Amino acid sequence: MIISCNNTEKSDKKTDQTKDSVQTDSVQNDTVVTDKDYLALGFELMENESFGDLKIGLKAIEVIKLFGKPDKKTEPEQWAADGDYHQVWTYTKEGFDLDIIGEKEADLEIYCITIYKPCKLKTKKQIGVGSRLEELKAAYKESIDTNIAGGDIIIAGSLYGGMTFTLENDKVVNIFIGAGAE
């Protein structure tokens, strides 16, 4: 599976589906079950979820105040998909990578986050590297799309926005928050 951070869609592009709702057609009195809007759930996760103080939209200057300068930094590169300048900041000892967007130093902010061993940070629902599959499913049961979840990858929200959990031996080894596809 390839995961990237190429998405400029915002939560205002939600579909007309509702979250786990049941609608009744008053003319025919038929009951229609509407699927969850995993895209909207994913955007909510991207907006509200964090790893400690790390969250999408956090200014790069704040990241430096919290964790110091990154161990590695790629050169800014303009992506054709969204027109933004992206660079990856790697914090090896802390166990995370940040996709940072922006052209000017003052505008740089987190676009996507990936955590991996030895990261000790956890989500607001207390899921982190080393968490068990059962804990993950219990914490994010309302957001996991069972139509695409399976194997060693669990997606909360959608590939277009949300969280992707990678597992080995039923334990979380990697968590990505952001847009994995366009």
C-alpha atoms as a printed R data frame, in Angstrom:
    type eleno elety resid chain resno       x      y      z
1   ATOM     1    CA   MET     A     1   0.000  0.000  0.000
2   ATOM     2    CA   ILE     A     2   1.289  3.453 -0.877
3   ATOM     3    CA   ILE     A     3   0.397  6.324  1.399
4   ATOM     4    CA   SER     A     4   0.943  9.932  0.480
5   ATOM     5    CA   CYS     A     5  -0.191 13.347  1.549
6   ATOM     6    CA   ASN     A     6  -1.627 14.648 -1.719
7   ATOM     7    CA   ASN     A     7  -4.988 16.051 -0.697
8   ATOM     8    CA   THR     A     8  -6.256 19.604 -0.647
9   ATOM     9    CA   GLU     A     9  -9.910 18.780 -0.113
10  ATOM    10    CA   LYS     A    10 -11.359 20.180  3.082
11  ATOM    11    CA   SER     A    11 -14.260 18.993  5.166
12  ATOM    12    CA   ASP     A    12 -16.615 21.398  3.380
13  ATOM    13    CA   LYS     A    13 -16.719 18.918  0.471
14  ATOM    14    CA   LYS     A    14 -18.765 16.433  2.451
15  ATOM    15    CA   THR     A    15 -21.282 14.219  0.709
16  ATOM    16    CA   ASP     A    16 -24.958 14.215  1.530
17  ATOM    17    CA   GLN     A    17 -24.674 10.941  3.394
18  ATOM    18    CA   THR     A    18 -25.268 10.990  7.103
19  ATOM    19    CA   LYS     A    19 -23.406  9.179  9.841
20  ATOM    20    CA   ASP     A    20 -25.040  5.833 10.494
21  ATOM    21    CA   SER     A    21 -28.558  7.187 10.069
22  ATOM    22    CA   VAL     A    22 -31.800  5.525  9.113
23  ATOM    23    CA   GLN     A    23 -34.218  7.434  6.921
24  ATOM    24    CA   THR     A    24 -37.858  6.575  6.277
25  ATOM    25    CA   ASP     A    25 -39.483  7.383  2.938
26  ATOM    26    CA   SER     A    26 -42.868  8.809  3.935
27  ATOM    27    CA   VAL     A    27 -44.457  8.132  0.531
28  ATOM    28    CA   GLN     A    28 -43.631  4.419  0.267
29  ATOM    29    CA   ASN     A    29 -42.896  3.821  3.968
30  ATOM    30    CA   ASP     A    30 -39.675  2.005  3.003
31  ATOM    31    CA   THR     A    31 -36.716  2.110  5.369
32  ATOM    32    CA   VAL     A    32 -33.383  3.010  3.770
33  ATOM    33    CA   VAL     A    33 -30.141  2.555  5.692
34  ATOM    34    CA   THR     A    34 -27.565  5.167  4.739
35  ATOM    35    CA   ASP     A    35 -23.911  4.150  4.928
36  ATOM    36    CA   LYS     A    36 -21.547  6.054  7.156
37  ATOM    37    CA   ASP     A    37 -19.787  8.956  5.494
38  ATOM    38    CA   TYR     A    38 -16.239  7.732  6.012
39  ATOM    39    CA   LEU     A    39 -14.824 10.695  4.103
40  ATOM    40    CA   ALA     A    40 -16.430 13.121  6.579
41  ATOM    41    CA   LEU     A    41 -15.358 10.945  9.515
42  ATOM    42    CA   GLY     A    42 -11.807 10.984  8.152
43  ATOM    43    CA   PHE     A    43 -11.737 14.762  7.880
44  ATOM    44    CA   GLU     A    44 -13.041 15.002 11.461
45  ATOM    45    CA   LEU     A    45 -10.197 12.736 12.596
46  ATOM    46    CA   MET     A    46  -7.652 14.833 10.698
47  ATOM    47    CA   GLU     A    47  -9.008 17.989 12.324
48  ATOM    48    CA   ASN     A    48  -9.410 16.684 15.869
49  ATOM    49    CA   GLU     A    49  -6.932 13.854 16.411
50  ATOM    50    CA   SER     A    50  -3.339 14.340 17.537
51  ATOM    51    CA   PHE     A    51  -0.278 12.592 18.908
52  ATOM    52    CA   GLY     A    52   0.242 14.551 22.096
53  ATOM    53    CA   ASP     A    53   0.820 18.127 20.896
54  ATOM    54    CA   LEU     A    54   1.454 17.057 17.278
55  ATOM    55    CA   LYS     A    55  -1.537 17.707 15.063
56  ATOM    56    CA   ILE     A    56  -2.279 18.638 11.491
57  ATOM    57    CA   GLY     A    57  -2.075 22.409 11.039
58  ATOM    58    CA   LEU     A    58   0.436 22.959 13.858
59  ATOM    59    CA   LYS     A    59   2.949 25.599 12.782
60  ATOM    60    CA   ALA     A    60   6.489 24.352 12.186
61  ATOM    61    CA   ILE     A    61   7.872 26.935 14.612
62  ATOM    62    CA   GLU     A    62   5.780 25.272 17.360
63  ATOM    63    CA   VAL     A    63   7.112 21.843 16.365
64  ATOM    64    CA   ILE     A    64  10.669 23.174 16.784
65  ATOM    65    CA   LYS     A    65   9.774 24.614 20.204
66  ATOM    66    CA   LEU     A    66   8.410 21.227 21.278
67  ATOM    67    CA   PHE     A    67  10.953 18.834 19.735
68  ATOM    68    CA   GLY     A    68  13.864 20.908 18.477
69  ATOM    69    CA   LYS     A    69  15.109 20.878 14.907
70  ATOM    70    CA   PRO     A    70  14.501 17.703 12.891
71  ATOM    71    CA   ASP     A    71  17.279 15.145 12.384
72  ATOM    72    CA   LYS     A    72  16.648 15.243  8.641
73  ATOM    73    CA   LYS     A    73  14.788 17.612  6.365
74  ATOM    74    CA   THR     A    74  14.104 17.175  2.644
75  ATOM    75    CA   GLU     A    75  14.284 20.099  0.244
76  ATOM    76    CA   PRO     A    76  10.913 21.781 -0.404
77  ATOM    77    CA   GLU     A    77   9.301 20.404 -3.538
78  ATOM    78    CA   GLN     A    78   6.192 21.738 -5.239
79  ATOM    79    CA   TRP     A    79   3.654 18.999 -5.847
80  ATOM    80    CA   ALA     A    80   1.639 19.141 -9.043
81  ATOM    81    CA   ALA     A    81  -1.298 17.479 -7.270
82  ATOM    82    CA   ASP     A    82  -1.946 20.383 -4.901
83  ATOM    83    CA   GLY     A    83   0.456 23.169 -5.905
84  ATOM    84    CA   ASP     A    84   1.866 23.351 -2.373
85  ATOM    85    CA   TYR     A    85   5.504 23.060 -1.375
86  ATOM    86    CA   HIS     A    86   6.136 19.936  0.706
87  ATOM    87    CA   GLN     A    87   9.110 18.774  2.720
88  ATOM    88    CA   VAL     A    88   9.544 15.889  5.139
89  ATOM    89    CA   TRP     A    89  10.947 16.465  8.598
90  ATOM    90    CA   THR     A    90  12.259 13.313 10.286
91  ATOM    91    CA   TYR     A    91  12.631 13.006 14.045
92  ATOM    92    CA   THR     A    92  14.435  9.659 14.264
93  ATOM    93    CA   LYS     A    93  14.926  9.486 18.037
94  ATOM    94    CA   GLU     A    94  11.310 10.492 18.670
95  ATOM    95    CA   GLY     A    95   9.954  8.106 15.999
96  ATOM    96    CA   PHE     A    96   7.951 10.344 13.685
97  ATOM    97    CA   ASP     A    97   7.961 12.004 10.271
98  ATOM    98    CA   LEU     A    98   6.084 15.185  9.425
99  ATOM    99    CA   ASP     A    99   5.001 16.308  5.973
100 ATOM   100    CA   ILE     A   100   5.404 20.075  6.250
101 ATOM   101    CA   ILE     A   101   3.759 22.389  3.719
102 ATOM   102    CA   GLY     A   102   4.256 26.037  2.911
103 ATOM   103    CA   GLU     A   103   6.556 28.330  0.989
104 ATOM   104    CA   LYS     A   104   7.572 30.912  3.572
105 ATOM   105    CA   GLU     A   105   9.187 30.003  6.894
106 ATOM   106    CA   ALA     A   106   6.387 31.683  8.867
107 ATOM   107    CA   ASP     A   107   3.706 29.734  6.962
108 ATOM   108    CA   LEU     A   108   5.138 26.224  7.365
109 ATOM   109    CA   GLU     A   109   2.742 23.790  9.043
110 ATOM   110    CA   ILE     A   110   2.088 20.078  9.483
111 ATOM   111    CA   TYR     A   111   0.136 18.481  6.640
112 ATOM   112    CA   CYS     A   112   0.510 14.773  7.558
113 ATOM   113    CA   ILE     A   113   2.021 12.825 10.449
114 ATOM   114    CA   THR     A   114   3.478  9.316 10.600
115 ATOM   115    CA   ILE     A   115   4.611  7.728 13.860
116 ATOM   116    CA   TYR     A   116   6.659  4.551 14.259
117 ATOM   117    CA   LYS     A   117   8.922  2.843 16.788
118 ATOM   118    CA   PRO     A   118  10.315  4.234 19.140
119 ATOM   119    CA   CYS     A   119   7.521  6.866 19.308
120 ATOM   120    CA   LYS     A   120   5.845  7.025 22.719
121 ATOM   121    CA   LEU     A   121   3.167  9.528 21.663
122 ATOM   122    CA   LYS     A   122  -0.429  8.309 21.588
123 ATOM   123    CA   THR     A   123  -3.637  9.486 19.983
124 ATOM   124    CA   LYS     A   124  -6.337 11.176 22.031
125 ATOM   125    CA   LYS     A   125  -7.904  7.709 22.302
126 ATOM   126    CA   GLN     A   126  -4.629  6.352 23.750
127 ATOM   127    CA   ILE     A   127  -3.590  4.299 20.717
128 ATOM   128    CA   GLY     A   128   0.083  4.281 19.805
129 ATOM   129    CA   VAL     A   129   2.911  2.092 18.576
130 ATOM   130    CA   GLY     A   130   2.549 -1.229 20.377
131 ATOM   131    CA   SER     A   131  -1.214 -0.969 20.972
132 ATOM   132    CA   ARG     A   132  -3.122 -4.217 20.420
133 ATOM   133    CA   LEU     A   133  -5.578 -4.726 17.556
134 ATOM   134    CA   GLU     A   134  -8.466 -5.164 20.014
135 ATOM   135    CA   GLU     A   135  -7.663 -1.806 21.657
136 ATOM   136    CA   LEU     A   136  -7.507 -0.112 18.254
137 ATOM   137    CA   LYS     A   137 -10.836 -1.556 17.113
138 ATOM   138    CA   ALA     A   138 -12.528 -0.591 20.381
139 ATOM   139    CA   ALA     A   139 -11.172  2.961 20.276
140 ATOM   140    CA   TYR     A   140 -12.025  3.699 16.629
141 ATOM   141    CA   LYS     A   141 -14.975  1.337 16.008
142 ATOM   142    CA   GLU     A   142 -17.225  4.166 14.797
143 ATOM   143    CA   SER     A   143 -14.679  5.328 12.199
144 ATOM   144    CA   ILE     A   144 -13.261  2.064 10.817
145 ATOM   145    CA   ASP     A   145 -14.475  1.270  7.320
146 ATOM   146    CA   THR     A   146 -14.896 -2.494  7.477
147 ATOM   147    CA   ASN     A   147 -15.320 -2.609  3.690
148 ATOM   148    CA   ILE     A   148 -11.647 -1.715  3.188
149 ATOM   149    CA   ALA     A   149 -10.131 -2.709  6.505
150 ATOM   150    CA   GLY     A   150  -8.422 -6.025  6.760
151 ATOM   151    CA   GLY     A   151  -5.116 -7.755  6.889
152 ATOM   152    CA   ASP     A   152  -2.399 -5.654  8.425
153 ATOM   153    CA   ILE     A   153  -3.956 -2.283  7.503
154 ATOM   154    CA   ILE     A   154  -6.882 -0.633  9.303
155 ATOM   155    CA   ILE     A   155  -8.325  2.630  8.006
156 ATOM   156    CA   ALA     A   156 -10.343  4.982 10.200
157 ATOM   157    CA   GLY     A   157 -12.108  7.423  7.901
158 ATOM   158    CA   SER     A   158 -11.030  6.927  4.300
159 ATOM   159    CA   LEU     A   159  -7.896  6.826  2.178
160 ATOM   160    CA   TYR     A   160  -8.739 10.399  1.188
161 ATOM   161    CA   GLY     A   161  -8.508 11.589  4.760
162 ATOM   162    CA   GLY     A   162  -8.243  9.974  8.147
163 ATOM   163    CA   MET     A   163  -5.950  7.567  9.924
164 ATOM   164    CA   THR     A   164  -4.154  4.490  8.645
165 ATOM   165    CA   PHE     A   165  -2.902  1.943 11.159
166 ATOM   166    CA   THR     A   166  -0.301 -0.644 10.112
167 ATOM   167    CA   LEU     A   167  -0.078 -3.785 12.228
168 ATOM   168    CA   GLU     A   168   2.309 -6.691 12.669
169 ATOM   169    CA   ASN     A   169   1.301 -9.662 14.812
170 ATOM   170    CA   ASP     A   170  -1.874 -7.783 15.844
171 ATOM   171    CA   LYS     A   171   0.106 -4.828 17.232
172 ATOM   172    CA   VAL     A   172   0.296 -1.299 15.837
173 ATOM   173    CA   VAL     A   173   3.695 -0.538 14.285
174 ATOM   174    CA   ASN     A   174   2.836  2.642 12.363
175 ATOM   175    CA   ILE     A   175   0.084  5.277 12.439
176 ATOM   176    CA   PHE     A   176  -0.496  7.843  9.702
177 ATOM   177    CA   ILE     A   177  -2.844 10.840  9.999
178 ATOM   178    CA   GLY     A   178  -3.603 12.660  6.761
179 ATOM   179    CA   ALA     A   179  -4.691 12.072  3.192
180 ATOM   180    CA   GLY     A   180  -3.334  8.836  1.771
181 ATOM   181    CA   ALA     A   181  -4.800  9.294 -1.723
182 ATOM   182    CA   GLU     A   182  -6.457 11.866 -3.938
